[in-house]
Amino acid sequence: MIRFMCFFRLSKIFPKVAETWFGVIASFRGTVPYGLSLEIGDTVQILEKCDGNISFQLCSLEKCLCEEQRRNEGDLFHRLWHIMNEILDLRRQVLVGHLTHDRMKDVKRHITARLDWGNEQLGLDLVPRKEYAMVDPEDISITELYRLMEHRHRKKDTPVQASSHHLFVQMKSLMCSNLGEELEVIFSLFDSKENRPISERFFLRLNRNGLPKAPDKPERHCSLFVDLGSSDLRKDIYITVHIIRIGRMGAGEKKNACSVQYRRPFGCAVLSIADLLTGETKDDLVLKVYMCNTESEWYQIHENIIKKLNARYNLTGSNAGLAVSLQLLHGDIEQIRREYSSVFSHGVSITRKLGFSNIIMPGRWLGVRRSGEMRNDLYITVERGEFEKGGKSVARNVEVTMFIVDSNGQPLKDFISFGSGEPPATEYHSFVLYHNNSPRWSELLKLPIPVDKFRGSHIRFEFRHCSTKEKGEKKLFGFSFVPLMQEDGRTLPDGTHELIVHKCEENTNLQDTTRYLKLPFSKVIFHGNNNQTMKATKESFWITSFLCSTKLTQNGDMLDLLKWRTHPDKITGCLSKLKEIDGSEIVKFLQDTLDTLFGILDENSQKYGSKVFDSLVSLPFLDISRKKVHIINLLQDSKFHHFKPVMDTYIESHFAGALAYRDLIKVLKWYVDRITEAERQEHIQEVLKAQEYIFKYIVQSRRLFSLATGGQNEEEFRCCIQELLMSVRFFLSQESKGAGALSQSQAVFLSSFPAVYSELLKLFDVREVANLVQDTLGSLPTIMHVDDSLQAIKLQCIGKTVESQLYTNPDYSGNDGKGAGE
């Protein structure tokens, strides 16, 4: 006999649970006859029941676990229990006092977030916070308080997805029965859809037993492929592994046949990155190692394996396998450093994507202290060659040796990188393909050459035939070269270059670089110059170059613009071509470009004023993809979003155009006055989108002028601003039926107008700005005559106004802490 008050019906909490299920709310020892021992929280099912005067008689009780509870293992109690343990652990870290300042700040924020989450789950009062600190209700307005709580719920409802991903790779061993020579293992990421590598290489060396040669140096056998975008996490992105053996020409040759060692193909393995998307760590993954049937196809063996062209490759050995550990990590690199500190503390090499990452960081441009990209990397891919037999009955065994030679004819030391994990070297030796006069290598190298070494330097490629005879001689038979920089300051253009192979059999002929630098180096240049005569040009050598630099440019139009004082007759053409320059080039030279524009404006504002204005507006509106005719906002593009602080820093600290505000206001008003008459308003809309930064320049220019003149022409400036806003009100007051060009322009203006408030507050008091905003927004047509889309944008503009400094910033409000709108 068990009193019914010990139970509650589970169906009240879990509607899908049958009415016969009950939960125990009080423990029962079960000491009476037929008693069943129960603990609080247990669940029972009543199979039969008999009515009695004061109790139920349970004919059958079954102790079991609720199905709903079994499906939901992370119930609230257990989640709170884990959260409390986590908070206690974090509290211990704080009390120990061994944390750095930044780490202490992160831990306190983490504790605060966990406490707020627990209070919300328990239905307790929520604490309003600003930057993780409690706000004082006496010092905050109602609108600010509402905005804080709305932001909290908005942040909770829309989780932020990680935009950066990283692949951790650890090389363990190569298992193969026919080892006995040292090996090179080269990891990279390959896009099978576009048929190209998307990352640099991770390079490591193995000993004769197939183990890493430097086991005490984790950075030599562990690497992190960083800055992968979400678009890189798809099934046609592959991890490719190429294995090169170091030894004799033939793997079966006797040890005393040749004392010279060569780099020779051994095997290849591939794995789709989609196999790692489950989030599990692949600790003991063994990749099958394949070898191509025809050595001449080594350059594309990974493609053949991906396409499953089985007739072109086979297993290196029945028991051959590459043991690796792989893990996909998500989040920005600083977050990864914090969460996986043990990986970085033990040592790991960093393998970059080819080129800039999806999100370009500005680094230390203009004094903005950020962990950004300051790079000057030239990538060279040794592609292929076409060589003659050279009087031999069989084809040659060609080895390519590469050097970087400076302007003094001396090799630059330690600027050739085979890949992360390996220190840079002074020279590079290609692998050798046996008896092949048309070898294809496709080996990617990185040359991190300093900027001051580029001018006057060149790359020299030397070609040698590798004999398989007992002496094992490597005999020079030719060379090619290519300069790193052209005479006008442009670097070697990106793309594939067909180089001339010059005959040379003596190493001494290459010691004096001035002798061969006068010769043509490219087949394109040679065929374009009929006056040049050479003994032979049948042999050719191909390379592919790609520059990833924040300091050098390959764009002649950019160089012409920056050197405008040297060629003043080209100013108009340079300004017109600025819109065609790639966004990556502009952000590299952002300060120089801005200085150039305002320098031209100071030189002749009457002649170039409107063109400089158009160019300035086009800086934040550049088409990156080149797939569309219209211009889009460069600084709004996610790739360049972090350059907004760079532009802000330039305006605050480097901009010196004290007279520029006059021309900027005049040209901006000229555009606004013509909105109602213009048939095509695409360019005018671009101007309206850029009004935030136009006003930034206007305000800063006026502040510089006032500082230099003691505040002269203040009334004139105020009148100019009033006239500008009167033109704006007139264009906003015009009615447009439907979604016409005029209503689109009105919508564009309203979308970006709130960003101007903070700039106006630098020169006018809060009441003046509030009145200007009120008059401007009030000039729109009445609701009865406005289309729904424009009305929605107007409401959004009002919402941004409530969230602006007019309401919330105490610096611009009264002593009571309330803004101008309250």
PDB file of C-alpha atoms in Angstrom, residues 543-795:
ATOM      1  CA  ILE A 543      56.833  28.553 -64.345  1.00  0.00           C
ATOM      2  CA  THR A 544      53.730  30.069 -62.735  1.00  0.00           C
ATOM      3  CA  SER A 545      54.071  33.052 -60.412  1.00  0.00           C
ATOM      4  CA  PHE A 546      51.641  34.540 -57.909  1.00  0.00           C
ATOM      5  CA  LEU A 547      52.363  37.507 -55.636  1.00  0.00           C
ATOM      6  CA  CYS A 548      50.673  37.912 -52.265  1.00  0.00           C
ATOM      7  CA  SER A 549      51.945  41.232 -50.960  1.00  0.00           C
ATOM      8  CA  THR A 550      50.694  44.076 -48.819  1.00  0.00           C
ATOM      9  CA  LYS A 551      53.590  46.252 -49.971  1.00  0.00           C
ATOM     10  CA  LEU A 552      54.188  45.698 -53.694  1.00  0.00           C
ATOM     11  CA  THR A 553      51.883  45.997 -56.677  1.00  0.00           C
ATOM     12  CA  GLN A 554      51.682  44.596 -60.196  1.00  0.00           C
ATOM     13  CA  ASN A 555      49.123  47.193 -61.276  1.00  0.00           C
ATOM     14  CA  GLY A 556      50.468  49.906 -63.576  1.00  0.00           C
ATOM     15  CA  ASP A 557      47.395  52.118 -63.125  1.00  0.00           C
ATOM     16  CA  MET A 558      47.938  52.159 -59.364  1.00  0.00           C
ATOM     17  CA  LEU A 559      51.590  53.112 -59.819  1.00  0.00           C
ATOM     18  CA  ASP A 560      50.660  55.899 -62.257  1.00  0.00           C
ATOM     19  CA  LEU A 561      48.148  57.284 -59.750  1.00  0.00           C
ATOM     20  CA  LEU A 562      50.615  57.242 -56.852  1.00  0.00           C
ATOM     21  CA  LYS A 563      53.240  58.955 -59.054  1.00  0.00           C
ATOM     22  CA  TRP A 564      50.846  61.631 -60.314  1.00  0.00           C
ATOM     23  CA  ARG A 565      53.296  64.471 -59.718  1.00  0.00           C
ATOM     24  CA  THR A 566      55.741  62.845 -62.153  1.00  0.00           C
ATOM     25  CA  HIS A 567      53.114  62.621 -64.900  1.00  0.00           C
ATOM     26  CA  PRO A 568      50.537  65.404 -64.283  1.00  0.00           C
ATOM     27  CA  ASP A 569      49.141  64.912 -67.790  1.00  0.00           C
ATOM     28  CA  LYS A 570      47.859  61.450 -66.761  1.00  0.00           C
ATOM     29  CA  ILE A 571      45.838  62.617 -63.739  1.00  0.00           C
ATOM     30  CA  THR A 572      42.446  62.552 -65.463  1.00  0.00           C
ATOM     31  CA  GLY A 573      43.024  59.080 -66.883  1.00  0.00           C
ATOM     32  CA  CYS A 574      44.322  57.734 -63.563  1.00  0.00           C
ATOM     33  CA  LEU A 575      41.274  58.987 -61.686  1.00  0.00           C
ATOM     34  CA  SER A 576      38.992  57.363 -64.257  1.00  0.00           C
ATOM     35  CA  LYS A 577      40.806  54.023 -63.994  1.00  0.00           C
ATOM     36  CA  LEU A 578      40.714  53.935 -60.189  1.00  0.00           C
ATOM     37  CA  LYS A 579      37.314  52.218 -60.243  1.00  0.00           C
ATOM     38  CA  GLU A 580      38.788  49.369 -62.305  1.00  0.00           C
ATOM     39  CA  ILE A 581      41.572  48.557 -59.833  1.00  0.00           C
ATOM     40  CA  ASP A 582      41.019  45.480 -57.692  1.00  0.00           C
ATOM     41  CA  GLY A 583      39.968  46.121 -54.103  1.00  0.00           C
ATOM     42  CA  SER A 584      42.935  44.190 -52.699  1.00  0.00           C
ATOM     43  CA  GLU A 585      45.304  46.625 -54.394  1.00  0.00           C
ATOM     44  CA  ILE A 586      43.463  49.675 -53.018  1.00  0.00           C
ATOM     45  CA  VAL A 587      43.464  48.514 -49.391  1.00  0.00           C
ATOM     46  CA  LYS A 588      47.186  47.763 -49.615  1.00  0.00           C
ATOM     47  CA  PHE A 589      47.887  51.395 -50.493  1.00  0.00           C
ATOM     48  CA  LEU A 590      44.905  52.957 -48.745  1.00  0.00           C
ATOM     49  CA  GLN A 591      46.755  55.831 -47.071  1.00  0.00           C
ATOM     50  CA  ASP A 592      48.839  56.580 -50.170  1.00  0.00           C
ATOM     51  CA  THR A 593      45.729  56.525 -52.352  1.00  0.00           C
ATOM     52  CA  LEU A 594      43.829  58.897 -50.058  1.00  0.00           C
ATOM     53  CA  ASP A 595      46.817  61.232 -49.782  1.00  0.00           C
ATOM     54  CA  THR A 596      47.032  61.238 -53.575  1.00  0.00           C
ATOM     55  CA  LEU A 597      43.358  62.116 -54.036  1.00  0.00           C
ATOM     56  CA  PHE A 598      43.427  65.027 -51.612  1.00  0.00           C
ATOM     57  CA  GLY A 599      46.790  66.142 -52.980  1.00  0.00           C
ATOM     58  CA  ILE A 600      45.253  66.376 -56.453  1.00  0.00           C
ATOM     59  CA  LEU A 601      42.265  68.235 -54.965  1.00  0.00           C
ATOM     60  CA  ASP A 602      44.562  70.820 -53.346  1.00  0.00           C
ATOM     61  CA  GLU A 603      46.497  71.155 -56.599  1.00  0.00           C
ATOM     62  CA  ASN A 604      43.490  72.200 -58.698  1.00  0.00           C
ATOM     63  CA  SER A 605      40.060  71.881 -57.108  1.00  0.00           C
ATOM     64  CA  GLN A 606      38.314  73.606 -60.022  1.00  0.00           C
ATOM     65  CA  LYS A 607      39.606  71.111 -62.579  1.00  0.00           C
ATOM     66  CA  TYR A 608      39.655  67.894 -60.564  1.00  0.00           C
ATOM     67  CA  GLY A 609      37.120  68.522 -57.753  1.00  0.00           C
ATOM     68  CA  SER A 610      34.265  66.420 -59.148  1.00  0.00           C
ATOM     69  CA  LYS A 611      36.617  63.657 -60.381  1.00  0.00           C
ATOM     70  CA  VAL A 612      38.301  63.383 -56.975  1.00  0.00           C
ATOM     71  CA  PHE A 613      34.868  63.286 -55.338  1.00  0.00           C
ATOM     72  CA  ASP A 614      33.771  60.473 -57.660  1.00  0.00           C
ATOM     73  CA  SER A 615      36.992  58.577 -56.979  1.00  0.00           C
ATOM     74  CA  LEU A 616      36.636  59.062 -53.236  1.00  0.00           C
ATOM     75  CA  VAL A 617      33.076  57.774 -53.348  1.00  0.00           C
ATOM     76  CA  SER A 618      34.239  54.848 -55.438  1.00  0.00           C
ATOM     77  CA  LEU A 619      36.766  53.763 -52.808  1.00  0.00           C
ATOM     78  CA  PRO A 620      34.039  52.247 -50.654  1.00  0.00           C
ATOM     79  CA  PHE A 621      32.174  51.120 -53.784  1.00  0.00           C
ATOM     80  CA  LEU A 622      34.337  48.878 -55.851  1.00  0.00           C
ATOM     81  CA  ASP A 623      33.245  45.771 -57.725  1.00  0.00           C
ATOM     82  CA  ILE A 624      35.409  42.972 -56.362  1.00  0.00           C
ATOM     83  CA  SER A 625      33.931  40.072 -58.288  1.00  0.00           C
ATOM     84  CA  ARG A 626      34.095  41.815 -61.698  1.00  0.00           C
ATOM     85  CA  LYS A 627      30.945  39.824 -62.519  1.00  0.00           C
ATOM     86  CA  LYS A 628      28.613  42.814 -62.282  1.00  0.00           C
ATOM     87  CA  VAL A 629      28.569  46.165 -64.027  1.00  0.00           C
ATOM     88  CA  HIS A 630      27.393  48.186 -61.042  1.00  0.00           C
ATOM     89  CA  ILE A 631      29.700  49.094 -58.181  1.00  0.00           C
ATOM     90  CA  ILE A 632      29.289  47.642 -54.704  1.00  0.00           C
ATOM     91  CA  ASN A 633      30.571  48.769 -51.342  1.00  0.00           C
ATOM     92  CA  LEU A 634      34.151  47.702 -50.800  1.00  0.00           C
ATOM     93  CA  LEU A 635      34.330  48.394 -47.090  1.00  0.00           C
ATOM     94  CA  GLN A 636      30.996  46.621 -46.558  1.00  0.00           C
ATOM     95  CA  ASP A 637      32.363  43.510 -48.246  1.00  0.00           C
ATOM     96  CA  SER A 638      33.162  40.905 -45.584  1.00  0.00           C
ATOM     97  CA  LYS A 639      36.639  40.493 -47.065  1.00  0.00           C
ATOM     98  CA  PHE A 640      37.560  44.128 -46.328  1.00  0.00           C
ATOM     99  CA  HIS A 641      35.220  44.869 -43.432  1.00  0.00           C
ATOM    100  CA  HIS A 642      38.120  45.195 -40.987  1.00  0.00           C
ATOM    101  CA  PHE A 643      39.548  48.103 -42.972  1.00  0.00           C
ATOM    102  CA  LYS A 644      36.901  50.482 -41.679  1.00  0.00           C
ATOM    103  CA  PRO A 645      39.053  51.256 -38.608  1.00  0.00           C
ATOM    104  CA  VAL A 646      41.935  51.911 -41.009  1.00  0.00           C
ATOM    105  CA  MET A 647      39.888  54.502 -42.860  1.00  0.00           C
ATOM    106  CA  ASP A 648      38.757  56.015 -39.551  1.00  0.00           C
ATOM    107  CA  THR A 649      42.328  56.180 -38.297  1.00  0.00           C
ATOM    108  CA  TYR A 650      43.422  57.889 -41.487  1.00  0.00           C
ATOM    109  CA  ILE A 651      40.704  60.522 -41.157  1.00  0.00           C
ATOM    110  CA  GLU A 652      41.488  61.210 -37.496  1.00  0.00           C
ATOM    111  CA  SER A 653      45.298  61.098 -37.624  1.00  0.00           C
ATOM    112  CA  HIS A 654      46.614  61.503 -41.175  1.00  0.00           C
ATOM    113  CA  PHE A 655      44.069  63.481 -43.201  1.00  0.00           C
ATOM    114  CA  ALA A 656      45.317  67.046 -43.759  1.00  0.00           C
ATOM    115  CA  GLY A 657      42.831  68.577 -46.232  1.00  0.00           C
ATOM    116  CA  ALA A 658      41.781  71.676 -44.282  1.00  0.00           C
ATOM    117  CA  LEU A 659      40.046  73.186 -47.339  1.00  0.00           C
ATOM    118  CA  ALA A 660      38.490  69.993 -48.687  1.00  0.00           C
ATOM    119  CA  TYR A 661      35.151  70.471 -46.883  1.00  0.00           C
ATOM    120  CA  ARG A 662      34.126  73.275 -49.233  1.00  0.00           C
ATOM    121  CA  ASP A 663      34.483  71.164 -52.380  1.00  0.00           C
ATOM    122  CA  LEU A 664      32.966  68.084 -50.754  1.00  0.00           C
ATOM    123  CA  ILE A 665      29.843  69.966 -49.625  1.00  0.00           C
ATOM    124  CA  LYS A 666      29.515  71.685 -53.001  1.00  0.00           C
ATOM    125  CA  VAL A 667      29.768  68.484 -55.050  1.00  0.00           C
ATOM    126  CA  LEU A 668      27.495  66.542 -52.675  1.00  0.00           C
ATOM    127  CA  LYS A 669      24.829  69.269 -52.923  1.00  0.00           C
ATOM    128  CA  TRP A 670      25.199  69.256 -56.708  1.00  0.00           C
ATOM    129  CA  TYR A 671      24.329  65.548 -56.765  1.00  0.00           C
ATOM    130  CA  VAL A 672      21.382  65.915 -54.363  1.00  0.00           C
ATOM    131  CA  ASP A 673      19.906  68.804 -56.370  1.00  0.00           C
ATOM    132  CA  ARG A 674      19.778  66.632 -59.496  1.00  0.00           C
ATOM    133  CA  ILE A 675      18.144  63.565 -57.963  1.00  0.00           C
ATOM    134  CA  THR A 676      14.595  64.551 -58.907  1.00  0.00           C
ATOM    135  CA  GLU A 677      15.585  65.273 -62.526  1.00  0.00           C
ATOM    136  CA  ALA A 678      17.952  62.365 -63.249  1.00  0.00           C
ATOM    137  CA  GLU A 679      16.575  59.401 -65.184  1.00  0.00           C
ATOM    138  CA  ARG A 680      19.345  57.031 -64.073  1.00  0.00           C
ATOM    139  CA  GLN A 681      20.243  57.316 -60.415  1.00  0.00           C
ATOM    140  CA  GLU A 682      22.666  54.426 -59.869  1.00  0.00           C
ATOM    141  CA  HIS A 683      25.683  56.679 -59.395  1.00  0.00           C
ATOM    142  CA  ILE A 684      23.714  59.124 -57.229  1.00  0.00           C
ATOM    143  CA  GLN A 685      22.681  56.212 -55.017  1.00  0.00           C
ATOM    144  CA  GLU A 686      26.352  55.260 -54.676  1.00  0.00           C
ATOM    145  CA  VAL A 687      27.015  58.794 -53.433  1.00  0.00           C
ATOM    146  CA  LEU A 688      24.167  58.554 -50.910  1.00  0.00           C
ATOM    147  CA  LYS A 689      25.469  55.222 -49.607  1.00  0.00           C
ATOM    148  CA  ALA A 690      28.853  56.852 -49.005  1.00  0.00           C
ATOM    149  CA  GLN A 691      27.476  59.821 -47.063  1.00  0.00           C
ATOM    150  CA  GLU A 692      28.822  58.512 -43.733  1.00  0.00           C
ATOM    151  CA  TYR A 693      32.437  58.808 -44.878  1.00  0.00           C
ATOM    152  CA  ILE A 694      31.783  61.940 -46.916  1.00  0.00           C
ATOM    153  CA  PHE A 695      30.591  63.631 -43.728  1.00  0.00           C
ATOM    154  CA  LYS A 696      33.564  62.224 -41.817  1.00  0.00           C
ATOM    155  CA  TYR A 697      35.882  64.006 -44.244  1.00  0.00           C
ATOM    156  CA  ILE A 698      33.766  67.172 -44.214  1.00  0.00           C
ATOM    157  CA  VAL A 699      33.736  67.369 -40.416  1.00  0.00           C
ATOM    158  CA  GLN A 700      37.437  66.576 -39.993  1.00  0.00           C
ATOM    159  CA  SER A 701      38.369  69.064 -42.712  1.00  0.00           C
ATOM    160  CA  ARG A 702      36.313  71.771 -40.997  1.00  0.00           C
ATOM    161  CA  ARG A 703      37.910  70.966 -37.618  1.00  0.00           C
ATOM    162  CA  LEU A 704      41.377  71.285 -39.163  1.00  0.00           C
ATOM    163  CA  PHE A 705      40.413  74.605 -40.761  1.00  0.00           C
ATOM    164  CA  SER A 706      39.010  75.937 -37.486  1.00  0.00           C
ATOM    165  CA  LEU A 707      42.149  74.867 -35.636  1.00  0.00           C
ATOM    166  CA  ALA A 708      44.365  76.620 -38.158  1.00  0.00           C
ATOM    167  CA  THR A 709      42.342  79.848 -38.416  1.00  0.00           C
ATOM    168  CA  GLY A 710      40.874  80.146 -34.942  1.00  0.00           C
ATOM    169  CA  GLY A 711      37.326  79.300 -36.037  1.00  0.00           C
ATOM    170  CA  GLN A 712      36.960  81.636 -39.017  1.00  0.00           C
ATOM    171  CA  ASN A 713      34.003  81.324 -41.444  1.00  0.00           C
ATOM    172  CA  GLU A 714      31.928  79.440 -38.861  1.00  0.00           C
ATOM    173  CA  GLU A 715      28.667  81.028 -39.956  1.00  0.00           C
ATOM    174  CA  GLU A 716      29.442  80.327 -43.598  1.00  0.00           C
ATOM    175  CA  PHE A 717      29.997  76.644 -42.806  1.00  0.00           C
ATOM    176  CA  ARG A 718      26.712  76.392 -40.903  1.00  0.00           C
ATOM    177  CA  CYS A 719      24.869  77.966 -43.816  1.00  0.00           C
ATOM    178  CA  CYS A 720      26.439  75.472 -46.232  1.00  0.00           C
ATOM    179  CA  ILE A 721      25.292  72.546 -44.072  1.00  0.00           C
ATOM    180  CA  GLN A 722      21.801  74.031 -43.770  1.00  0.00           C
ATOM    181  CA  GLU A 723      21.579  74.518 -47.549  1.00  0.00           C
ATOM    182  CA  LEU A 724      22.739  70.948 -48.116  1.00  0.00           C
ATOM    183  CA  LEU A 725      20.096  69.556 -45.770  1.00  0.00           C
ATOM    184  CA  MET A 726      17.434  71.782 -47.359  1.00  0.00           C
ATOM    185  CA  SER A 727      18.244  70.139 -50.685  1.00  0.00           C
ATOM    186  CA  VAL A 728      17.951  66.774 -48.979  1.00  0.00           C
ATOM    187  CA  ARG A 729      14.541  67.653 -47.518  1.00  0.00           C
ATOM    188  CA  PHE A 730      13.273  68.789 -50.889  1.00  0.00           C
ATOM    189  CA  PHE A 731      14.265  65.508 -52.554  1.00  0.00           C
ATOM    190  CA  LEU A 732      12.788  63.486 -49.659  1.00  0.00           C
ATOM    191  CA  SER A 733       9.492  65.385 -49.892  1.00  0.00           C
ATOM    192  CA  GLN A 734       8.918  64.368 -53.507  1.00  0.00           C
ATOM    193  CA  GLU A 735       6.358  61.618 -54.062  1.00  0.00           C
ATOM    194  CA  SER A 736       7.057  58.647 -56.294  1.00  0.00           C
ATOM    195  CA  LYS A 737       4.468  56.127 -57.378  1.00  0.00           C
ATOM    196  CA  GLY A 738       5.543  52.547 -56.671  1.00  0.00           C
ATOM    197  CA  ALA A 739       9.128  51.398 -56.406  1.00  0.00           C
ATOM    198  CA  GLY A 740      10.570  53.971 -58.801  1.00  0.00           C
ATOM    199  CA  ALA A 741      14.135  55.271 -59.008  1.00  0.00           C
ATOM    200  CA  LEU A 742      13.292  58.250 -56.780  1.00  0.00           C
ATOM    201  CA  SER A 743      11.850  56.113 -53.974  1.00  0.00           C
ATOM    202  CA  GLN A 744      14.903  53.840 -54.204  1.00  0.00           C
ATOM    203  CA  SER A 745      17.163  56.856 -53.778  1.00  0.00           C
ATOM    204  CA  GLN A 746      15.089  57.989 -50.805  1.00  0.00           C
ATOM    205  CA  ALA A 747      15.418  54.526 -49.277  1.00  0.00           C
ATOM    206  CA  VAL A 748      19.193  54.528 -49.816  1.00  0.00           C
ATOM    207  CA  PHE A 749      19.501  57.902 -48.097  1.00  0.00           C
ATOM    208  CA  LEU A 750      17.381  56.862 -45.098  1.00  0.00           C
ATOM    209  CA  SER A 751      19.388  53.646 -44.674  1.00  0.00           C
ATOM    210  CA  SER A 752      22.701  55.463 -44.283  1.00  0.00           C
ATOM    211  CA  PHE A 753      21.551  58.770 -42.772  1.00  0.00           C
ATOM    212  CA  PRO A 754      21.731  57.687 -39.068  1.00  0.00           C
ATOM    213  CA  ALA A 755      25.470  57.082 -39.455  1.00  0.00           C
ATOM    214  CA  VAL A 756      25.905  60.841 -40.009  1.00  0.00           C
ATOM    215  CA  TYR A 757      24.568  61.890 -36.579  1.00  0.00           C
ATOM    216  CA  SER A 758      27.770  61.158 -34.659  1.00  0.00           C
ATOM    217  CA  GLU A 759      29.768  63.266 -37.128  1.00  0.00           C
ATOM    218  CA  LEU A 760      27.438  66.257 -36.862  1.00  0.00           C
ATOM    219  CA  LEU A 761      27.609  66.048 -33.073  1.00  0.00           C
ATOM    220  CA  LYS A 762      31.332  66.826 -33.299  1.00  0.00           C
ATOM    221  CA  LEU A 763      30.504  70.322 -34.557  1.00  0.00           C
ATOM    222  CA  PHE A 764      26.941  71.023 -33.346  1.00  0.00           C
ATOM    223  CA  ASP A 765      25.280  70.536 -29.980  1.00  0.00           C
ATOM    224  CA  VAL A 766      22.784  67.739 -29.457  1.00  0.00           C
ATOM    225  CA  ARG A 767      19.686  69.974 -29.700  1.00  0.00           C
ATOM    226  CA  GLU A 768      20.767  71.394 -33.056  1.00  0.00           C
ATOM    227  CA  VAL A 769      21.415  67.944 -34.502  1.00  0.00           C
ATOM    228  CA  ALA A 770      18.140  66.622 -33.090  1.00  0.00           C
ATOM    229  CA  ASN A 771      16.246  69.467 -34.803  1.00  0.00           C
ATOM    230  CA  LEU A 772      18.069  68.845 -38.088  1.00  0.00           C
ATOM    231  CA  VAL A 773      17.197  65.150 -37.927  1.00  0.00           C
ATOM    232  CA  GLN A 774      13.585  65.857 -36.986  1.00  0.00           C
ATOM    233  CA  ASP A 775      13.136  68.290 -39.871  1.00  0.00           C
ATOM    234  CA  THR A 776      14.784  65.918 -42.321  1.00  0.00           C
ATOM    235  CA  LEU A 777      12.749  62.841 -41.395  1.00  0.00           C
ATOM    236  CA  GLY A 778       9.604  64.942 -41.170  1.00  0.00           C
ATOM    237  CA  SER A 779       9.952  66.077 -44.791  1.00  0.00           C
ATOM    238  CA  LEU A 780       8.933  62.657 -46.129  1.00  0.00           C
ATOM    239  CA  PRO A 781       5.466  62.415 -47.703  1.00  0.00           C
ATOM    240  CA  THR A 782       2.599  61.348 -45.457  1.00  0.00           C
ATOM    241  CA  ILE A 783       1.976  57.656 -44.824  1.00  0.00           C
ATOM    242  CA  MET A 784      -1.081  57.689 -47.107  1.00  0.00           C
ATOM    243  CA  HIS A 785       1.103  58.385 -50.149  1.00  0.00           C
ATOM    244  CA  VAL A 786       4.209  56.338 -49.354  1.00  0.00           C
ATOM    245  CA  ASP A 787       4.721  52.778 -50.593  1.00  0.00           C
ATOM    246  CA  ASP A 788       5.143  50.046 -47.987  1.00  0.00           C
ATOM    247  CA  SER A 789       8.836  49.389 -48.610  1.00  0.00           C
ATOM    248  CA  LEU A 790       9.816  53.033 -48.138  1.00  0.00           C
ATOM    249  CA  GLN A 791       7.656  53.260 -45.026  1.00  0.00           C
ATOM    250  CA  ALA A 792       9.430  50.221 -43.575  1.00  0.00           C
ATOM    251  CA  ILE A 793      12.844  51.782 -44.230  1.00  0.00           C
ATOM    252  CA  LYS A 794      11.666  55.020 -42.626  1.00  0.00           C
ATOM    253  CA  LEU A 795      10.698  53.076 -39.482  1.00  0.00           C
TER     254      LEU A 795
END
